[in-house]
XYZ file of C-alpha atoms in Angstrom:
387
model
C -16.008 -7.961 -9.718
C -19.385 -8.627 -11.042
C -20.007 -8.922 -14.682
C -22.561 -7.208 -16.172
C -25.049 -8.283 -18.991
C -22.604 -7.970 -21.502
C -20.399 -9.931 -19.788
C -17.531 -7.231 -19.417
C -15.602 -6.509 -15.828
C -17.238 -4.178 -14.005
C -16.728 -1.620 -11.054
C -16.738 1.583 -9.389
C -14.049 2.333 -12.083
C -15.262 1.018 -15.045
C -14.719 3.238 -18.036
C -11.767 4.757 -16.647
C -8.134 4.429 -18.543
C -4.918 4.280 -16.444
C -1.770 4.963 -18.376
C 1.406 3.965 -15.590
C 4.112 4.663 -17.022
C 6.650 1.985 -15.040
C 8.252 2.257 -12.080
C 8.534 0.317 -8.600
C 6.677 0.178 -5.311
C 3.955 3.160 -5.069
C 3.446 3.527 -8.299
C 2.372 -0.134 -9.305
C 0.679 -0.503 -5.968
C -1.429 2.651 -6.903
C -2.438 1.156 -10.295
C -3.241 -2.329 -8.562
C -6.005 -0.430 -6.625
C -6.975 1.241 -9.113
C -7.214 -1.822 -11.378
C -9.165 -3.949 -8.296
C -11.587 -0.974 -8.680
C -12.568 -1.543 -12.299
C -9.962 0.798 -14.026
C -8.788 -0.236 -17.412
C -4.860 -0.455 -16.433
C -2.145 -0.184 -18.939
C 1.464 -0.296 -17.502
C 4.407 0.602 -19.583
C 7.587 -1.460 -19.420
C 10.830 -0.148 -20.144
C 12.723 -2.991 -22.045
C 14.716 -5.196 -19.837
C 12.147 -4.221 -17.043
C 13.353 -2.724 -13.982
C 15.389 -5.324 -12.719
C 14.352 -4.972 -9.299
C 11.417 -7.443 -8.747
C 12.957 -10.758 -8.042
C 12.543 -13.486 -10.056
C 9.806 -14.129 -12.567
C 7.940 -10.957 -12.985
C 4.495 -12.466 -13.780
C 4.363 -13.225 -9.882
C 4.357 -9.163 -8.529
C 1.055 -9.311 -7.458
C 0.957 -5.437 -8.262
C 0.886 -6.171 -11.491
C -2.447 -7.570 -11.639
C -5.280 -6.668 -13.444
C -3.019 -4.709 -15.421
C -2.076 -4.335 -19.376
C 1.460 -4.609 -19.764
C 3.468 -3.553 -22.799
C 6.699 -2.881 -24.147
C 7.975 0.590 -25.420
C 11.492 1.833 -25.133
C 10.865 5.536 -24.163
C 13.664 6.921 -25.653
C 12.996 6.028 -29.061
C 10.223 9.109 -30.471
C 8.309 6.361 -31.940
C 7.416 4.801 -28.312
C 6.522 8.370 -26.769
C 4.392 9.151 -29.551
C 2.568 5.432 -29.011
C 2.169 6.559 -25.400
C 0.706 10.182 -26.579
C -1.626 8.056 -28.728
C -2.931 6.159 -25.497
C -3.475 9.629 -23.444
C -5.598 10.701 -25.917
C -8.458 8.717 -24.769
C -7.146 7.670 -21.350
C -8.712 9.638 -18.259
C -5.352 9.302 -15.747
C -1.465 8.843 -16.499
C 1.190 7.842 -12.964
C 5.261 7.980 -13.293
C 7.301 7.607 -10.646
C 10.514 8.807 -11.838
C 12.248 11.607 -10.310
C 11.371 15.020 -11.409
C 11.975 16.273 -14.770
C 12.999 12.776 -16.153
C 9.774 12.794 -17.933
C 9.327 15.928 -19.367
C 12.879 15.003 -20.747
C 11.506 11.973 -22.555
C 8.644 14.705 -23.918
C 5.509 12.952 -21.775
C 5.734 16.132 -19.411
C 1.860 17.244 -18.675
C 2.187 20.205 -20.272
C 2.403 18.205 -23.868
C 0.175 15.745 -22.728
C -2.582 18.126 -21.912
C -1.874 19.109 -25.687
C -3.506 16.001 -26.640
C -6.056 15.774 -23.938
C -6.865 18.896 -21.637
C -9.104 16.596 -18.964
C -5.709 14.069 -18.334
C -4.986 14.455 -14.673
C -1.262 13.312 -14.114
C -0.420 11.564 -10.735
C 3.229 11.833 -10.038
C 4.720 9.636 -7.363
C 7.776 10.549 -5.509
C 9.277 10.471 -2.529
C 10.204 13.982 -2.020
C 8.071 15.696 -4.280
C 8.633 17.814 -7.212
C 10.089 20.868 -5.691
C 12.280 21.440 -2.296
C 15.770 21.126 -1.486
C 15.830 17.104 -2.071
C 13.437 16.790 -4.599
C 16.228 15.312 -6.634
C 17.882 13.290 -4.078
C 17.752 9.703 -4.383
C 16.065 7.830 -1.638
C 14.093 4.595 -0.648
C 10.926 3.976 1.935
C 13.287 4.572 4.298
C 15.014 7.475 3.818
C 11.549 9.134 3.750
C 9.724 7.702 6.885
C 12.765 8.237 8.685
C 12.757 12.636 8.031
C 8.792 12.862 8.930
C 9.537 11.223 12.437
C 7.871 8.315 11.834
C 10.572 5.965 12.161
C 11.984 7.386 14.986
C 8.452 6.551 17.075
C 8.793 3.014 16.156
C 10.342 0.635 18.476
C 11.491 -0.101 21.823
C 12.166 2.288 24.666
C 16.119 2.301 24.673
C 16.388 0.484 21.499
C 16.658 1.551 18.067
C 14.133 2.550 15.730
C 12.554 -0.608 13.947
C 11.575 -0.394 10.658
C 8.062 -1.312 9.308
C 8.650 -3.309 6.403
C 8.002 -0.484 3.164
C 3.835 -0.583 4.517
C 4.293 3.585 6.156
C 6.217 5.044 3.847
C 5.639 3.269 -0.232
C 2.456 1.931 0.407
C 0.597 4.503 3.688
C 2.466 7.093 2.597
C 2.862 7.030 -1.179
C 0.833 4.730 -3.319
C -2.451 5.313 -1.112
C -2.282 9.389 -1.378
C -1.709 9.059 -4.999
C -5.217 7.147 -5.293
C -6.754 9.159 -3.258
C -5.291 12.519 -5.610
C -6.327 10.630 -8.510
C -9.609 10.050 -7.420
C -10.477 13.399 -6.478
C -8.800 15.337 -9.507
C -11.200 13.221 -11.708
C -13.985 14.295 -10.119
C -13.020 17.958 -10.797
C -11.974 16.953 -14.399
C -15.204 15.415 -14.470
C -16.900 18.522 -13.841
C -14.524 21.418 -15.418
C -12.953 19.425 -18.399
C -9.735 20.085 -17.061
C -7.276 18.153 -15.705
C -4.190 18.691 -13.732
C -0.714 17.065 -11.665
C -1.530 15.299 -8.305
C 1.859 15.675 -6.593
C 2.320 12.750 -4.064
C 4.983 12.616 -1.987
C 5.593 10.085 0.480
C 7.215 12.493 2.606
C 4.113 14.573 2.637
C 1.569 11.442 2.911
C 4.262 9.980 5.960
C 4.004 13.121 7.635
C 0.410 13.206 7.250
C -0.026 9.725 8.634
C 0.947 11.557 12.105
C -1.848 13.674 12.187
C -3.065 12.038 15.288
C -0.226 11.505 16.641
C 0.697 15.346 16.055
C -2.436 15.806 17.877
C -1.788 13.659 20.981
C 1.745 15.529 21.129
C -0.422 19.405 21.405
C -2.493 17.650 24.280
C 1.054 16.959 26.105
C -0.086 13.115 26.027
C 2.553 11.862 23.647
C 6.484 12.065 24.564
C 8.407 12.599 21.309
C 10.269 9.277 22.262
C 10.570 5.919 21.218
C 8.467 3.621 23.276
C 7.229 4.910 26.156
C 3.676 6.330 24.880
C 0.104 4.312 24.709
C -0.027 3.431 21.461
C 3.878 2.614 20.469
C 4.661 -0.090 22.585
C 5.141 1.619 25.867
C 1.878 1.214 27.879
C 1.605 -2.775 28.804
C -1.760 -2.846 27.841
C -0.670 -1.589 24.110
C 2.423 -4.345 23.621
C 3.603 -7.721 22.325
C 3.597 -10.939 24.632
C 5.972 -13.817 23.915
C 4.535 -17.460 24.714
C 5.837 -20.654 25.653
C 5.980 -21.845 21.986
C 7.863 -19.046 21.308
C 5.015 -17.625 19.141
C 3.738 -14.068 20.403
C 0.356 -12.773 21.559
C -0.752 -9.048 20.760
C -2.936 -6.793 23.591
C -4.652 -3.607 22.623
C -6.536 -3.518 25.579
C -6.821 0.286 25.563
C -10.427 1.191 27.236
C -10.783 0.365 31.127
C -13.238 -2.778 30.154
C -11.211 -4.330 27.875
C -8.019 -4.153 30.197
C -10.325 -5.678 32.827
C -11.193 -8.546 30.587
C -7.887 -8.805 30.228
C -6.902 -9.292 33.498
C -9.645 -11.987 33.916
C -8.373 -13.954 30.815
C -5.089 -14.211 32.116
C -6.347 -15.058 35.783
C -3.935 -11.686 37.436
C -5.241 -10.096 40.573
C -4.266 -6.605 39.395
C -6.362 -3.407 39.912
C -7.977 -2.582 36.858
C -8.029 1.029 38.055
C -3.596 1.086 37.854
C -3.977 0.454 33.958
C -2.877 4.690 33.603
C -0.483 4.681 36.125
C 2.794 4.992 34.368
C 4.725 4.503 37.287
C 3.313 0.888 37.892
C 3.322 0.267 34.537
C 6.934 -2.184 34.562
C 5.572 -3.802 37.359
C 1.931 -4.494 35.554
C 4.186 -5.410 31.921
C 6.287 -7.840 34.144
C 3.435 -9.837 35.636
C 1.450 -9.806 32.304
C 4.693 -11.107 30.713
C 5.540 -13.760 32.781
C 1.589 -14.926 32.466
C 1.795 -15.152 28.785
C 5.017 -17.197 29.144
C 3.250 -19.753 30.478
C 1.107 -21.126 27.758
C 1.317 -21.458 24.010
C 0.076 -19.303 21.444
C -2.842 -21.413 20.531
C -3.869 -22.017 23.913
C -4.074 -18.254 24.953
C -6.072 -17.860 21.264
C -8.560 -20.016 22.850
C -8.726 -17.915 26.014
C -9.700 -14.792 24.372
C -10.895 -15.375 20.873
C -14.344 -15.301 22.544
C -13.588 -12.011 24.459
C -13.449 -8.043 23.759
C -9.985 -8.016 25.644
C -8.576 -6.729 22.000
C -6.081 -10.117 22.295
C -4.804 -11.147 19.037
C -1.690 -13.945 17.870
C 0.491 -12.470 15.591
C 0.483 -14.704 12.510
C 2.964 -15.025 9.989
C 1.988 -14.042 6.055
C 1.113 -17.413 4.946
C -0.807 -18.426 8.524
C -2.538 -15.344 8.033
C -4.336 -16.908 4.859
C -6.031 -19.585 6.496
C -7.444 -17.668 9.581
C -11.247 -18.218 9.467
C -11.856 -14.823 9.743
C -9.508 -13.230 7.072
C -10.297 -16.960 4.807
C -14.091 -15.842 5.046
C -13.734 -12.412 3.314
C -10.500 -13.548 0.943
C -8.430 -11.117 2.695
C -5.046 -13.356 1.627
C -5.976 -16.027 -0.899
C -2.999 -18.426 -2.111
C -4.161 -20.155 -4.962
C -1.113 -23.333 -6.316
C 1.296 -21.541 -4.321
C 0.379 -17.933 -5.884
C -0.022 -15.587 -2.441
C -1.775 -12.081 -3.232
C -4.458 -10.028 -1.041
C -7.768 -9.900 -1.775
C -9.278 -6.140 -2.480
C -9.516 -3.170 -0.087
C -12.142 -1.599 0.688
C -15.102 -3.377 -0.197
C -18.293 -2.294 -2.790
C -21.826 -3.534 -2.188
C -22.546 -3.297 -6.109
C -19.527 -4.810 -7.219
C -18.043 -8.074 -5.472
C -14.875 -9.724 -6.915
C -14.243 -13.837 -6.241
C -11.170 -14.398 -8.741
C -8.250 -12.450 -9.331
C -6.311 -12.768 -13.018
C -2.421 -13.631 -12.657
C -0.312 -10.838 -13.361
C 0.835 -10.488 -17.207
C 4.147 -10.531 -18.085
C 5.605 -7.355 -19.470
C 4.821 -7.136 -22.983
C 2.508 -9.687 -23.214
C -0.269 -7.246 -24.203
C 1.944 -5.290 -26.453
C 0.831 -6.212 -29.770
C -3.356 -6.148 -28.687
C -2.954 -2.615 -27.171
C -0.935 -0.983 -29.897
C -3.070 -2.755 -32.682
C -6.421 -0.855 -30.637
C -4.418 1.994 -31.368
C -4.268 2.092 -35.091
C -0.727 1.942 -34.786
C 2.037 -0.564 -37.197
C 2.565 -2.610 -34.571
C 5.183 -4.491 -36.947
C 7.069 -1.518 -37.941
C 7.280 -0.521 -33.788
C 9.105 -3.881 -33.156
C 11.016 -3.855 -35.784
C 12.566 -0.897 -35.154
C 12.983 -1.885 -31.486
C 10.737 1.122 -30.157
C 8.678 -1.986 -28.880
C 8.909 -5.060 -27.464
C 6.510 -8.157 -26.548
C 8.277 -9.725 -23.749
C 11.581 -8.080 -21.620
């Protein structure tokens, strides 16, 4: 992000302070997004960490841009330290099962006694209430229940797992950030905070709004791999190439489908594009042609066109693609891989990112700024400077 005249890092959320209470997956990702936009994010990690991230926690990209303190929230002195942070915070986020944070003494009602304008973001899979709210779950559990998982995969085959992009980060973190920003606007106007109940099951269902609309019109069958946008249509599908690579075809509009046929050298009637009876034949012929050349050769053919055809790249290959590299969409520095910021802001650019801090690296600095007796907290075990 750009620096102002005082040398401080700025951004559209500059001046916003966020407390992130531990958690994994969507909560940390949301905190990273807020930090990317200029917020000061203080992550409160538990002693010993979560034991989930494999390897060195200093390589966890979702912790970039954050100050990380280590506090044992089972100790009242540590809870008091967090409440001291709450006094000057704008947002607190947590990702525990409903009721857990209340039992620690850090629920929203307690926090509002210290700061009535605090926005309290809650990130869960099932939500704060409902028949499954106390059940454990993971990304796959939540998207399975919404119908999203059912719709991903080939016709006649099993559902395919879309990593944890649809649930954790799409239906979870994105909606937590959206809700927090909306609640912040209201808190600035009214002086009153509120709870943002961000549930992955809600967000994933919300992401299906466009598909629900197609179901309503009768143009989408509630089946896997038989529709226009799920791989059922031959003009919206992935095809293997001669070298074992793949090309992604998204030639939905007739003019783009026509360009696809020209690039493939196929003598097919473009008007048959949406003739479902001919889809198997069209798919077979397209697949045969794609199988005749390598991924690189097909990329050279289609990159100058509007046929909406792109090579399927690995994550490491994507980092060096000219377009991704131009926008710094993925950065690789000394083997450390991380995405660029999203979205971009016209008055706040960013060229470099600080590496994620180790858990506890900022314990002393943050607690000293609060005026707390850091040595006493460390001696008691309520705080630690590393995990």
